[in-house]
Short mmCIF file of C-alpha atoms in Angstrom, two decimals:
data_model
loop_
_atom_site.label_atom_id
_atom_site.label_comp_id
_atom_site.label_asym_id
_atom_site.label_seq_id
_atom_site.Cartn_x
_atom_site.Cartn_y
_atom_site.Cartn_z
CA UNK A 1 -59.15 2.62 61.13
CA UNK A 2 -57.51 2.63 64.53
CA UNK A 3 -54.63 0.43 63.33
CA UNK A 4 -53.92 2.81 60.43
CA UNK A 5 -53.67 5.79 62.76
CA UNK A 6 -51.32 3.90 65.09
CA UNK A 7 -49.18 2.86 62.11
CA UNK A 8 -48.97 6.46 60.87
CA UNK A 9 -48.02 7.70 64.33
CA UNK A 10 -45.26 5.07 64.55
CA UNK A 11 -43.95 5.99 61.09
CA UNK A 12 -43.91 9.73 61.87
CA UNK A 13 -42.27 9.11 65.24
CA UNK A 14 -39.58 7.02 63.56
CA UNK A 15 -38.99 9.70 60.90
CA UNK A 16 -38.44 12.26 63.63
CA UNK A 17 -36.57 10.09 66.15
CA UNK A 18 -34.03 8.40 63.85
CA UNK A 19 -32.25 11.60 62.69
CA UNK A 20 -32.25 12.93 66.26
CA UNK A 21 -30.69 9.72 67.58
CA UNK A 22 -28.08 9.73 64.80
CA UNK A 23 -27.18 13.35 65.58
CA UNK A 24 -26.83 12.62 69.30
CA UNK A 25 -24.57 9.65 68.51
CA UNK A 26 -22.41 11.76 66.15
CA UNK A 27 -22.03 14.49 68.77
CA UNK A 28 -21.02 11.97 71.44
CA UNK A 29 -18.55 10.33 69.03
CA UNK A 30 -17.03 13.72 68.14
CA UNK A 31 -16.62 14.63 71.81
CA UNK A 32 -14.91 11.30 72.46
CA UNK A 33 -12.48 12.02 69.61
CA UNK A 34 -11.70 15.46 71.03
CA UNK A 35 -11.11 14.06 74.50
CA UNK A 36 -8.80 11.36 73.11
CA UNK A 37 -10.89 8.41 74.26
CA UNK A 38 -11.01 7.07 70.69
CA UNK A 39 -8.54 7.78 67.87
CA UNK A 40 -9.33 10.48 65.36
CA UNK A 41 -10.72 9.11 62.11
CA UNK A 42 -8.56 9.56 59.01
CA UNK A 43 -9.40 9.48 55.31
CA UNK A 44 -7.93 6.35 53.68
CA UNK A 45 -8.80 6.99 50.02
CA UNK A 46 -6.69 7.80 46.98
CA UNK A 47 -7.53 11.50 46.77
CA UNK A 48 -7.97 13.12 50.17
CA UNK A 49 -10.26 16.16 50.28
CA UNK A 50 -8.44 19.43 49.81
CA UNK A 51 -8.90 22.54 51.88
CA UNK A 52 -10.20 25.74 50.25
CA UNK A 53 -6.90 27.49 51.09
CA UNK A 54 -5.04 24.75 49.17
CA UNK A 55 -7.25 25.37 46.14
CA UNK A 56 -6.56 29.11 46.25
CA UNK A 57 -2.78 28.81 46.67
CA UNK A 58 -2.15 26.07 44.13
CA UNK A 59 -1.80 26.67 40.40
CA UNK A 60 -3.51 23.48 39.18
CA UNK A 61 -6.22 23.89 36.55
CA UNK A 62 -8.89 22.04 38.53
CA UNK A 63 -8.21 24.03 41.65
CA UNK A 64 -8.16 27.27 39.68
CA UNK A 65 -11.57 26.39 38.25
CA UNK A 66 -12.79 25.66 41.79
CA UNK A 67 -11.59 29.07 42.96
CA UNK A 68 -13.30 30.79 40.03
CA UNK A 69 -16.57 28.98 40.74
CA UNK A 70 -16.37 30.06 44.40
CA UNK A 71 -15.74 33.65 43.34
CA UNK A 72 -18.69 33.53 40.92
CA UNK A 73 -20.93 32.15 43.67
CA UNK A 74 -19.91 34.97 46.01
CA UNK A 75 -20.67 37.55 43.30
CA UNK A 76 -24.11 36.04 42.70
CA UNK A 77 -24.89 36.04 46.41
CA UNK A 78 -23.73 39.63 46.68
CA UNK A 79 -26.02 40.67 43.84
CA UNK A 80 -29.01 39.22 45.69
CA UNK A 81 -28.72 41.87 48.38
CA UNK A 82 -30.81 45.00 48.14
CA UNK A 83 -27.73 47.22 48.30
CA UNK A 84 -25.77 45.10 45.81
CA UNK A 85 -22.25 43.71 45.82
CA UNK A 86 -19.61 45.39 47.92
#
């Protein structure tokens, strides 16, 4: 019985500690990038992620669909308010 409780405590402590440690490491890594101690990481794939402003300004069909879905999401969120959309 005692071993089961200790095992559960260790598992719960690990479930809580691991994300906290990862977050602390990411924050330290980000600060090092800002200070210039390590080079900024770049995306090295075929299709780099686009910014929302690029999707709005471009006339491509996929980006136009993305803009329309964002607009629809904003309308739905606005309708959830008590007062309604503005």
